[in-house]
Coordinates of C-alpha atoms in Angstrom, one line a residue:
M24 CA -26.4 4.7 6.2
V25 CA -24.9 4.0 9.6
L26 CA -28.1 3.1 11.4
R27 CA -29.8 1.4 8.4
G28 CA -30.8 -2.1 9.5
S29 CA -30.3 -1.3 13.3
A30 CA -32.5 1.7 13.8
G31 CA -35.0 -0.3 15.8
A32 CA -32.4 -1.7 18.2
Y33 CA -30.7 1.7 18.4
W34 CA -33.8 3.6 19.4
T35 CA -34.8 0.8 21.8
L36 CA -31.4 1.1 23.5
T37 CA -31.8 4.9 23.6
G38 CA -35.3 4.6 25.2
L39 CA -34.0 2.1 27.8
W40 CA -31.1 4.3 28.8
V41 CA -33.6 7.3 29.1
L42 CA -35.8 5.0 31.3
L43 CA -32.8 4.1 33.5
R44 CA -31.8 7.7 34.0
A45 CA -35.5 8.5 34.8
G46 CA -35.2 5.8 37.5
T47 CA -32.1 7.5 38.8
L48 CA -34.0 10.8 38.9
A49 CA -36.8 9.1 40.9
V50 CA -34.3 7.6 43.3
G51 CA -33.1 11.1 44.1
L52 CA -36.6 12.3 44.8
L53 CA -37.1 9.2 47.0
F54 CA -34.0 10.0 49.0
Q55 CA -35.3 13.5 49.5
R56 CA -38.6 12.1 50.9
L57 CA -36.8 9.4 52.9
F58 CA -34.5 11.8 54.8
D59 CA -37.4 14.2 55.4
E60 CA -39.4 11.3 56.9
I61 CA -36.5 10.3 59.1
G62 CA -36.3 13.8 60.5
A63 CA -40.1 13.8 61.1
G64 CA -40.1 10.4 62.6
G65 CA -42.3 8.9 59.9
G66 CA -42.3 5.5 58.3
V67 CA -39.4 4.9 56.0
W68 CA -39.6 1.2 55.1
P69 CA -41.9 1.7 52.1
L70 CA -39.5 4.3 50.7
I71 CA -36.5 2.0 51.2
A72 CA -38.4 -0.8 49.4
W73 CA -39.1 1.5 46.5
V74 CA -35.5 2.5 46.3
A75 CA -34.4 -1.1 46.4
A76 CA -37.0 -2.1 43.8
I77 CA -35.9 0.6 41.4
E78 CA -32.2 -0.1 41.8
G79 CA -32.8 -3.8 41.4
A80 CA -34.8 -3.3 38.2
R81 CA -32.1 -0.9 36.9
M82 CA -29.3 -3.4 37.5
C83 CA -31.2 -6.3 35.8
L84 CA -32.2 -4.1 32.8
Q85 CA -28.7 -2.5 32.4
F86 CA -26.6 -5.6 32.8
G87 CA -29.0 -8.3 31.7
V88 CA -30.4 -6.7 28.6
M89 CA -28.7 -3.5 27.5
I90 CA -24.9 -4.0 28.1
N91 CA -25.1 -7.8 27.6
R92 CA -27.4 -7.8 24.5
L93 CA -28.5 -4.6 22.9
E94 CA -25.2 -2.6 22.9
P95 CA -23.2 -5.5 21.3
H96 CA -25.9 -6.0 18.8
V97 CA -26.0 -2.3 17.8
Q98 CA -22.2 -2.0 17.7
Y99 CA -21.4 -5.2 15.8
A100 CA -24.3 -5.0 13.5
T101 CA -23.2 -1.5 12.5
T102 CA -19.5 -2.5 12.0
A103 CA -20.5 -5.6 10.0
R104 CA -22.9 -3.6 7.8
L105 CA -20.2 -0.9 7.2
R106 CA -17.6 -3.5 6.4
R107 CA -19.9 -5.3 3.9
R108 CA -20.5 -1.9 2.2
L109 CA -16.8 -1.0 2.1
L110 CA -15.9 -4.5 0.8
G111 CA -18.5 -4.2 -1.9
S112 CA -17.2 -0.8 -2.9
A113 CA -13.6 -2.1 -3.0
L114 CA -14.6 -5.2 -5.1
R115 CA -16.4 -2.9 -7.6
G116 CA -13.5 -0.5 -7.7
R117 CA -15.6 2.5 -7.0
G118 CA -14.9 5.8 -5.1
A119 CA -11.6 6.1 -3.3
A120 CA -11.4 2.3 -3.0
A121 CA -10.0 2.1 -6.5
R122 CA -7.1 4.5 -5.7
T123 CA -6.5 4.0 -2.0
A124 CA -3.3 2.4 -0.7
P125 CA -3.8 -1.0 0.9
G126 CA -2.6 0.3 4.3
E127 CA -5.1 3.2 4.3
S128 CA -7.9 0.8 3.2
L129 CA -7.2 -1.4 6.1
R130 CA -7.2 1.6 8.4
V131 CA -10.7 2.6 7.1
V132 CA -12.1 -0.9 7.2
G133 CA -10.6 -1.6 10.6
E134 CA -10.0 1.5 12.9
D135 CA -12.6 3.8 11.4
V136 CA -15.4 1.3 11.3
D137 CA -14.6 0.2 14.9
E138 CA -14.7 3.9 16.0
T139 CA -18.0 4.4 14.3
G140 CA -19.6 1.2 15.7
F141 CA -18.4 2.1 19.2
F142 CA -19.8 5.6 18.9
V143 CA -23.2 4.4 17.7
A144 CA -23.5 2.1 20.7
W145 CA -22.1 4.7 23.2
A146 CA -24.2 7.6 22.0
P147 CA -27.5 6.5 23.7
T148 CA -25.8 6.4 27.0
N149 CA -24.4 9.9 26.6
L150 CA -27.7 11.3 25.3
A151 CA -29.6 9.8 28.3
H152 CA -27.0 11.2 30.7
W153 CA -27.4 14.7 29.5
L154 CA -31.2 14.5 29.5
F155 CA -30.8 13.5 33.2
V156 CA -28.6 16.5 33.7
V157 CA -31.3 18.8 32.3
A158 CA -34.0 17.2 34.4
A159 CA -31.9 17.2 37.6
V160 CA -31.0 20.9 37.2
T161 CA -34.7 21.6 36.7
V162 CA -35.7 19.8 39.9
M163 CA -32.9 21.5 41.9
M164 CA -33.8 24.9 40.6
R165 CA -37.4 24.4 41.8
I166 CA -36.1 23.5 45.3
D167 CA -33.6 26.4 45.5
A168 CA -32.6 28.6 42.6
L169 CA -29.8 30.4 44.4
V170 CA -28.0 27.2 45.5
T171 CA -28.4 25.6 42.1
T172 CA -27.1 28.7 40.3
A173 CA -24.1 28.7 42.6
L174 CA -23.4 25.0 41.8
L175 CA -23.7 25.6 38.1
V176 CA -21.2 28.5 38.3
L177 CA -18.8 26.2 40.3
L178 CA -19.2 23.5 37.7
V179 CA -18.6 25.9 34.8
L180 CA -15.4 27.2 36.5
I181 CA -14.2 23.6 37.1
T182 CA -14.9 22.8 33.5
L183 CA -12.8 25.8 32.3
V184 CA -9.9 24.8 34.7
T185 CA -10.1 21.2 33.5
A186 CA -10.0 22.3 29.8
A187 CA -7.0 24.5 30.5
V188 CA -5.2 21.7 32.3
H189 CA -6.2 19.2 29.6
G190 CA -4.7 21.4 26.9
R191 CA -1.3 21.4 28.8
F192 CA -1.6 17.7 29.4
L193 CA -2.0 17.0 25.7
R194 CA 0.9 19.3 24.9
H195 CA 3.2 17.4 27.3
R196 CA 1.8 14.1 26.1
R197 CA 2.9 14.9 22.5
A198 CA 6.3 16.0 23.9
T199 CA 6.6 12.7 25.7
R200 CA 5.8 10.7 22.6
A201 CA 8.3 12.7 20.5
A202 CA 11.0 12.3 23.2
S203 CA 10.3 8.5 23.3
A204 CA 10.6 8.3 19.5
E205 CA 14.0 10.1 19.7
V206 CA 15.3 7.7 22.3
A207 CA 14.1 4.7 20.3
G208 CA 15.6 6.1 17.1
A209 CA 19.0 6.7 18.9
L210 CA 19.0 3.2 20.3
R211 CA 18.1 1.7 16.9
E212 CA 20.9 3.6 15.2
A213 CA 23.4 2.7 18.0
F214 CA 22.6 -1.0 17.8
G215 CA 22.8 -0.9 14.0
A216 CA 26.2 0.8 14.0
V217 CA 27.9 -1.0 16.9
K218 CA 31.1 -1.7 15.0
A219 CA 31.3 1.9 13.7
V220 CA 30.9 3.2 17.2
Q221 CA 33.6 0.9 18.5
A222 CA 36.0 1.7 15.6
A223 CA 35.7 5.4 16.4
G224 CA 36.0 4.9 20.2
A225 CA 32.8 6.8 20.7
E226 CA 31.1 4.5 23.1
D227 CA 31.0 7.1 26.0
H228 CA 29.8 9.8 23.7
V229 CA 27.0 7.7 22.3
A230 CA 26.0 6.6 25.8
A231 CA 26.0 10.2 27.0
H232 CA 23.8 11.2 24.1
I233 CA 21.3 8.5 24.8
A234 CA 21.3 9.4 28.5
R235 CA 20.5 13.1 27.6
L236 CA 17.6 12.0 25.4
N237 CA 16.4 9.7 28.1
T238 CA 16.5 12.5 30.7
A239 CA 14.5 14.7 28.4
R240 CA 12.0 12.0 28.0
A241 CA 11.7 11.5 31.8
G242 CA 11.1 15.2 32.3
A243 CA 8.4 15.2 29.7
A244 CA 6.8 12.1 31.2
V245 CA 6.8 13.7 34.7
R246 CA 5.2 16.9 33.4
E247 CA 2.6 14.8 31.5
E248 CA 1.7 12.8 34.6
L249 CA 1.6 15.9 36.8
F250 CA -1.1 17.6 34.6
A251 CA -2.9 14.2 34.3
G252 CA -3.0 14.1 38.1
V253 CA -4.2 17.7 38.4
Q254 CA -6.9 17.0 35.9
R255 CA -8.1 13.8 37.8
T256 CA -8.0 15.7 41.2
V257 CA -10.0 18.6 39.9
I258 CA -12.7 16.4 38.4
G259 CA -12.7 14.0 41.4
N260 CA -13.2 16.8 43.8
A261 CA -16.0 18.5 41.9
A262 CA -18.8 16.8 43.9
P263 CA -17.2 17.4 47.4
L264 CA -16.6 21.0 46.5
G265 CA -20.3 21.3 45.4
I266 CA -21.5 19.7 48.6
G267 CA -19.3 22.2 50.5
V268 CA -21.0 25.1 48.6
V269 CA -24.4 23.7 49.4
L270 CA -23.6 23.5 53.1
L271 CA -22.2 27.0 53.2
L272 CA -25.2 28.5 51.5
T273 CA -27.8 26.6 53.5
A274 CA -26.2 26.4 56.9
G275 CA -28.4 29.1 58.4
R276 CA -31.5 28.2 56.5
A277 CA -31.7 24.6 57.7
H278 CA -32.9 25.8 61.1
E279 CA -35.5 27.9 59.4
G280 CA -36.9 24.9 57.6
T281 CA -36.5 26.5 54.1
F282 CA -33.9 23.9 53.1
S283 CA -34.4 20.4 54.6
V284 CA -32.2 17.5 55.2
G285 CA -34.0 15.7 52.3
D286 CA -33.1 18.6 50.0
L287 CA -29.5 18.3 51.0
A288 CA -29.6 14.5 50.3
L289 CA -31.1 15.1 46.9
F290 CA -28.5 17.8 46.0
T291 CA -25.7 15.5 47.2
F292 CA -27.1 12.5 45.1
Y293 CA -27.6 14.5 42.0
L294 CA -24.2 16.2 42.3
Q295 CA -22.4 12.9 41.9
I296 CA -24.0 12.4 38.5
L297 CA -23.5 16.0 37.5
A298 CA -19.8 15.6 38.2
E299 CA -19.8 12.5 36.0
A300 CA -21.3 14.5 33.2
L301 CA -18.6 17.1 33.7
A302 CA -15.9 14.4 33.4
S303 CA -17.5 13.1 30.2
I304 CA -17.3 16.4 28.4
G305 CA -13.7 15.8 27.4
I306 CA -14.5 12.3 26.3
L307 CA -17.5 13.4 24.3
S308 CA -15.4 16.0 22.5
V309 CA -12.7 13.6 21.6
R310 CA -15.2 10.9 20.5
L311 CA -17.1 13.4 18.3
Q312 CA -13.8 14.5 16.6
R313 CA -12.8 10.9 16.0
V314 CA -16.1 9.7 14.6
S315 CA -16.3 12.8 12.4
V316 CA -12.9 12.0 10.9
A317 CA -13.8 8.3 10.6
L318 CA -17.1 9.0 8.8
D319 CA -15.4 11.4 6.4
R320 CA -12.8 8.7 5.5
I321 CA -15.6 6.1 5.1
G322 CA -17.6 8.4 2.9
D323 CA -14.6 9.1 0.8
F324 CA -13.8 5.4 0.5
L325 CA -17.4 4.8 -0.7
G326 CA -17.1 7.7 -3.2
K327 CA -19.5 10.0 -1.3
P328 CA -19.0 13.8 -1.8
S329 CA -16.9 15.3 1.0
G330 CA -16.8 18.8 2.4
T331 CA -13.9 19.8 0.1
P332 CA -15.0 22.2 -2.6
P333 CA -15.1 20.6 -6.0
P334 CA -12.4 21.4 -8.5
V335 CA -13.0 24.0 -11.1
P336 CA -14.5 22.1 -14.1
V337 CA -12.5 22.0 -17.3
E338 CA -14.6 22.5 -20.3
K339 CA -14.6 19.4 -22.5
P340 CA -16.1 18.7 -25.9
K341 CA -19.8 18.0 -25.7
P342 CA -20.4 14.3 -25.7
K343 CA -22.4 12.9 -28.5
P344 CA -25.9 11.9 -27.4
V345 CA -26.4 8.3 -26.3
P346 CA -29.6 6.6 -25.3
A347 CA -30.6 7.0 -21.7
P348 CA -30.5 3.8 -19.7
G349 CA -33.8 2.1 -19.5
P350 CA -34.9 -0.7 -17.2
A351 CA -32.2 -3.2 -16.4
P352 CA -32.2 -6.4 -18.4
R353 CA -34.0 -9.3 -16.8
R354 CA -31.8 -11.3 -14.5
D355 CA -32.7 -14.6 -16.2
S356 CA -32.0 -13.2 -19.7
G357 CA -29.3 -15.4 -21.3
L358 CA -26.6 -13.8 -23.3
R359 CA -27.2 -13.3 -27.0
E360 CA -25.1 -10.2 -27.6
L361 CA -23.1 -7.8 -25.4
T362 CA -22.8 -4.3 -27.1
V363 CA -20.7 -1.3 -26.1
R364 CA -21.6 2.1 -27.7
G365 CA -19.6 5.3 -27.5
L366 CA -17.8 4.3 -24.2
T367 CA -15.6 6.9 -22.7
A368 CA -14.0 6.1 -19.3
R369 CA -11.0 7.3 -17.3
H370 CA -9.4 6.3 -14.1
P371 CA -10.4 8.8 -11.3
G372 CA -8.0 11.7 -11.0
T373 CA -6.2 11.0 -14.3
E374 CA -6.6 11.5 -18.0
H375 CA -5.7 7.9 -18.8
G376 CA -8.6 5.9 -20.2
V377 CA -10.5 5.0 -23.4
E378 CA -12.6 7.2 -25.6
D379 CA -15.6 6.6 -27.8
V380 CA -15.2 2.8 -28.1
D381 CA -17.7 0.6 -29.9
L382 CA -17.6 -3.2 -29.8
T383 CA -20.0 -6.1 -30.0
V384 CA -19.5 -9.6 -28.5
V385 CA -21.8 -12.2 -30.0
R386 CA -22.7 -15.4 -28.1
G387 CA -20.3 -18.2 -28.9
S388 CA -17.7 -15.9 -30.4
V389 CA -14.2 -14.9 -29.4
T390 CA -13.4 -11.1 -29.3
V391 CA -9.8 -10.0 -28.6
V392 CA -8.6 -6.6 -27.7
T393 CA -5.0 -5.8 -28.4
G394 CA -2.6 -2.9 -28.7
G395 CA 0.6 -1.4 -27.4
V396 CA 1.6 -0.8 -23.8
G397 CA -0.6 1.9 -22.3
A398 CA -3.1 1.7 -25.1
G399 CA -6.0 1.3 -22.7
K400 CA -6.8 -2.4 -23.1
S401 CA -7.2 -3.3 -19.4
T402 CA -9.1 0.0 -18.9
L403 CA -11.5 -0.9 -21.6
I404 CA -12.2 -4.3 -20.1
Q405 CA -12.7 -2.8 -16.6
A406 CA -14.9 0.0 -18.0
V407 CA -17.2 -2.5 -19.7
L408 CA -17.5 -4.4 -16.4
G409 CA -18.3 -1.1 -14.5
L410 CA -15.0 -1.2 -12.5
V411 CA -13.9 2.2 -14.0
P412 CA -16.4 5.1 -13.9
H413 CA -18.0 6.0 -17.3
E414 CA -18.0 9.6 -18.5
R415 CA -20.4 8.6 -21.3
G416 CA -21.5 5.6 -23.3
T417 CA -23.7 2.6 -22.8
V418 CA -23.2 -1.1 -22.2
L419 CA -26.1 -3.2 -23.5
W420 CA -27.1 -6.8 -22.7
N421 CA -29.2 -8.3 -25.5
G422 CA -29.9 -4.7 -26.7
E423 CA -31.1 -3.5 -23.3
P424 CA -29.0 -0.9 -21.5
I425 CA -27.3 -2.0 -18.2
A426 CA -27.8 0.7 -15.6
D427 CA -25.1 -0.7 -13.3
P428 CA -22.6 -3.0 -15.1
A429 CA -20.6 -3.7 -11.9
S430 CA -23.6 -5.4 -10.2
F431 CA -25.1 -7.0 -13.4
L432 CA -22.0 -8.4 -15.1
V433 CA -21.2 -11.0 -12.4
P434 CA -21.5 -14.8 -12.3
P435 CA -23.3 -16.6 -13.7
R436 CA -23.7 -14.1 -16.5
C437 CA -20.0 -13.0 -16.6
G438 CA -16.7 -14.2 -15.1
Y439 CA -13.6 -12.0 -15.0
T440 CA -9.9 -12.9 -14.5
P441 CA -7.7 -9.7 -14.3
Q442 CA -4.2 -9.3 -15.5
D443 CA -2.8 -9.5 -12.0
P444 CA -5.1 -11.9 -10.1
R445 CA -5.0 -12.2 -6.3
L446 CA -5.5 -15.2 -4.2
F447 CA -6.3 -15.6 -0.5
S448 CA -4.1 -17.3 2.1
G449 CA -5.9 -20.6 2.0
T450 CA -5.8 -23.8 0.1
L451 CA -6.3 -24.2 -3.7
R452 CA -9.7 -25.7 -3.1
E453 CA -10.8 -22.7 -1.0
N454 CA -9.5 -20.2 -3.5
I455 CA -11.2 -21.9 -6.4
L456 CA -14.6 -22.6 -4.8
L457 CA -14.8 -19.6 -2.5
G458 CA -17.7 -21.2 -0.6
L459 CA -19.3 -22.6 -3.7
P460 CA -21.2 -25.9 -2.9
D461 CA -19.4 -28.9 -4.4
E462 CA -20.3 -32.1 -2.5
D463 CA -19.2 -34.5 -5.3
G464 CA -16.1 -32.5 -6.4
T465 CA -17.4 -32.2 -10.0
V466 CA -17.3 -28.4 -10.1
L467 CA -13.7 -28.3 -8.7
G468 CA -12.5 -31.2 -11.0
D469 CA -14.0 -29.6 -14.2
A470 CA -12.5 -26.2 -13.4
V471 CA -9.0 -27.6 -12.6
H472 CA -9.1 -29.7 -15.8
T473 CA -10.1 -26.9 -18.1
A474 CA -7.6 -24.5 -16.5
V475 CA -4.8 -27.1 -17.2
L476 CA -4.0 -27.2 -13.5
G477 CA -4.3 -31.0 -13.1
P478 CA -0.7 -31.9 -13.6
D479 CA 0.4 -29.2 -11.1
V480 CA -2.1 -30.4 -8.5
A481 CA -1.0 -34.0 -9.0
A482 CA 2.6 -33.0 -8.3
M483 CA 1.6 -31.3 -5.0
R484 CA 1.8 -33.4 -1.8
D485 CA -1.6 -32.2 -0.5
G486 CA -3.2 -31.8 -3.9
V487 CA -6.1 -29.3 -4.0
D488 CA -5.7 -28.9 -0.2
T489 CA -2.2 -27.3 -0.7
V490 CA -2.0 -24.0 1.1
V491 CA -1.0 -21.3 -1.4
G492 CA 0.5 -18.8 1.1
P493 CA -0.2 -15.1 1.4
R494 CA -1.7 -13.9 -1.9
G495 CA -0.6 -17.1 -3.5
L496 CA 3.2 -16.6 -3.0
R497 CA 3.9 -20.3 -2.9
L498 CA 2.6 -20.7 -6.5
S499 CA 4.5 -19.8 -9.7
G500 CA 3.1 -17.0 -11.9
G501 CA 1.6 -19.5 -14.3
Q502 CA 0.0 -21.6 -11.5
L503 CA -1.5 -18.4 -10.0
Q504 CA -3.0 -17.4 -13.3
R505 CA -4.5 -20.8 -13.9
T506 CA -5.9 -21.0 -10.4
A507 CA -7.6 -17.6 -11.0
I508 CA -9.0 -19.0 -14.3
A509 CA -10.3 -22.1 -12.5
R510 CA -12.0 -19.9 -9.9
M511 CA -13.8 -18.1 -12.7
L512 CA -14.7 -21.3 -14.5
A513 CA -16.2 -22.8 -11.3
R514 CA -19.0 -20.3 -11.5
R515 CA -19.8 -21.5 -15.1
P516 CA -20.4 -18.0 -16.5
E517 CA -21.8 -17.4 -20.0
L518 CA -19.3 -14.7 -20.8
L519 CA -15.6 -15.1 -20.0
V520 CA -13.6 -11.9 -19.7
L521 CA -9.8 -12.5 -19.5
D522 CA -7.1 -9.8 -19.3
D523 CA -3.8 -11.2 -20.6
V524 CA -4.2 -14.3 -18.4
S525 CA -1.6 -16.5 -20.2
S526 CA 1.4 -14.2 -20.1
A527 CA 3.2 -16.4 -17.6
L528 CA 2.5 -19.7 -19.3
D529 CA 4.9 -21.7 -21.5
P530 CA 3.7 -22.1 -25.2
T531 CA 2.5 -25.7 -24.7
T532 CA 0.5 -25.0 -21.6
E533 CA -0.9 -21.9 -23.2
Q534 CA -2.0 -23.6 -26.3
L535 CA -3.7 -26.4 -24.3
L536 CA -5.4 -23.9 -22.0
W537 CA -7.0 -22.0 -24.9
S538 CA -7.9 -25.2 -26.7
R539 CA -9.9 -26.4 -23.7
L540 CA -11.5 -23.0 -23.2
L541 CA -12.5 -22.6 -26.8
D542 CA -13.6 -26.2 -27.1
S543 CA -16.6 -25.5 -24.9
P544 CA -19.6 -23.4 -26.0
V545 CA -18.4 -20.2 -24.3
T546 CA -18.3 -16.5 -25.3
V547 CA -14.9 -14.8 -24.8
L548 CA -13.8 -11.2 -24.5
A549 CA -10.0 -11.2 -24.0
V550 CA -7.0 -9.0 -23.9
S551 CA -4.1 -10.7 -25.6
H552 CA -1.1 -10.3 -27.9
R553 CA -0.8 -14.0 -28.7
P554 CA -1.0 -14.7 -32.5
A555 CA -2.7 -18.0 -32.0
L556 CA -5.6 -16.4 -30.1
L557 CA -5.8 -13.4 -32.4
R558 CA -6.2 -15.8 -35.4
A559 CA -8.9 -17.7 -33.6
A560 CA -10.9 -14.6 -32.8
A561 CA -14.0 -13.7 -34.8
H562 CA -13.4 -10.1 -34.1
V563 CA -10.2 -8.2 -33.1
I564 CA -10.0 -4.6 -31.8
V565 CA -6.7 -2.7 -31.9
L566 CA -6.4 0.1 -29.4
G567 CA -3.9 3.0 -29.5
D568 CA -3.9 5.8 -26.9
G569 CA -7.4 4.8 -25.7
R570 CA -9.0 4.9 -29.2
V571 CA -9.9 2.2 -31.7
E572 CA -7.4 2.1 -34.5
A573 CA -8.6 -1.0 -36.3
T574 CA -11.3 -3.6 -36.2
G575 CA -12.0 -6.9 -38.0
T576 CA -10.5 -10.3 -38.2
W577 CA -6.8 -10.5 -37.6
D578 CA -6.0 -11.3 -41.2
E579 CA -8.1 -8.3 -42.3
I580 CA -6.2 -6.0 -40.0
L581 CA -2.8 -7.3 -41.1
A582 CA -3.8 -6.9 -44.7
E583 CA -4.7 -3.2 -44.1
S584 CA -1.8 -2.5 -41.7
P585 CA 1.0 -5.0 -41.8
G586 CA 2.9 -3.0 -39.1
T587 CA 0.3 -4.2 -36.6
R588 CA 2.1 -7.5 -36.5
R589 CA 4.7 -6.0 -34.1
L590 CA 2.0 -6.0 -31.4
T591 CA 2.0 -9.8 -31.1
T592 CA 4.2 -11.9 -28.8
G593 CA 4.7 -15.6 -28.5
P594 CA 4.7 -18.4 -31.1
D595 CA 2.4 -18.0 -34.1
H596 CA 0.3 -21.2 -34.3
R597 CA -1.3 -20.5 -37.6
D598 CA -3.8 -23.3 -37.2
G599 CA -5.0 -21.5 -34.0
P600 CA -5.9 -23.3 -30.8
G601 CA -8.1 -26.2 -31.6
P602 CA -9.5 -29.1 -29.7
A603 CA -7.0 -30.7 -27.5
S604 CA -6.3 -34.4 -27.5
D605 CA -6.2 -35.3 -23.8

């Protein structure tokens, strides 16, 4: 999933980093030959030319192609792809996205995606670095196994010392942060209770308390910096210590000719890069831990199975058989009938939902779902649209099962306005069109008119270019609902799905809105308690505790169960919403 779409660029980047490290390996061998030639009085200029050519090519390739082009492409293509996937999951209400707090969602989409993108771009560098380490150690072992083994033992010891020092450093760093938090908390409380401190005459006591906390913070910071300095010193002196070991072990053998000046030059050159690899072990460990956590959270957000053992299944009644989904309906198949059979759906992690619901919405008709608070009305609408996972049941479009309602029931087939619509921090125009082409303004004008938003827009100084504020906070509840309805109507869907969208409207505006909606040849599936809309509906479904309690026209339901009238709210326009006289 992470590399999908960027695999070619990723492996190209990896191959180029390996090529660069191979060039570094070749430079070490050239240095060996160069210093041997100097000692023998041979020609060195061709070797110097080769070193210059390889280093020049490396610089051009590394900074002109890889760091400047390929690495940003791999990193940002990965983050963009992951964010599109996460946003799609959030919009469909799937996986953890449907139950994740906004702050945690932002952390996943922001920090975790950035961490993953950086790791993907950084991994080829690290892989090539360690391949060079293996190749360099092999070359060094072939020159002198004893000296190379001694160097490896030294590097392992330095690694162990660094790990021990790093552990102490992290412990003191946590202590420094905790002490800083205590100082900040004490200062915040002192500034917030200045009058109380003065009234108690406790200024000196409070100041002394803050001074003690600050002294403790200073001590923790000094210890943190001390171990950080020790760690830097140990790693920084790894290469000089290694060179000292080489000189000690080969001092007598240099006169014998068994270990040449060129060999010493090669060991010295390779040791610098081996020391860099040593320093990168800690960074690699931290990066692996971070990206592992980030990928787990991203997978959970997308609804992927995690490493946590599944809960013990609770035995439930066997579902009645339903037809297996066949091929998806054709994309250009106009709506004739939307059918729901045996639909059972629950919100993840809860028992709240709907069970065994059947309904049929015929083209050109109005179907209304009603019921008491918590009856499952919104859940039913969301389940039909695929925004709540199905336990069983089938949704059919013109008699053909829909395999994935969340991706099929979208404009221009279906438009949806939820009970609590959200707007973006832009203008009315931007919120209604959301990038929809509208050069002559017809789409926007028709949507604003049908949603009865015209008088409100006319009263605004900037009209449709009025900025609505964060999440539409500058609009009233009714204006926000009608803006969301206009956004839905701008897509001109065949099926309108509306979840109690007129709850914040006054009776006159509400009647005019439904009159304009129903005056056009549309198909409506709505949640409502309004008597006028219930009477205008060809089919009404009454829910109770997630189950269908009654179906039929509103008059038929009232005749069978007069107590159902208590579910309605608002004025009862017995003639129903009819065509509006504008």
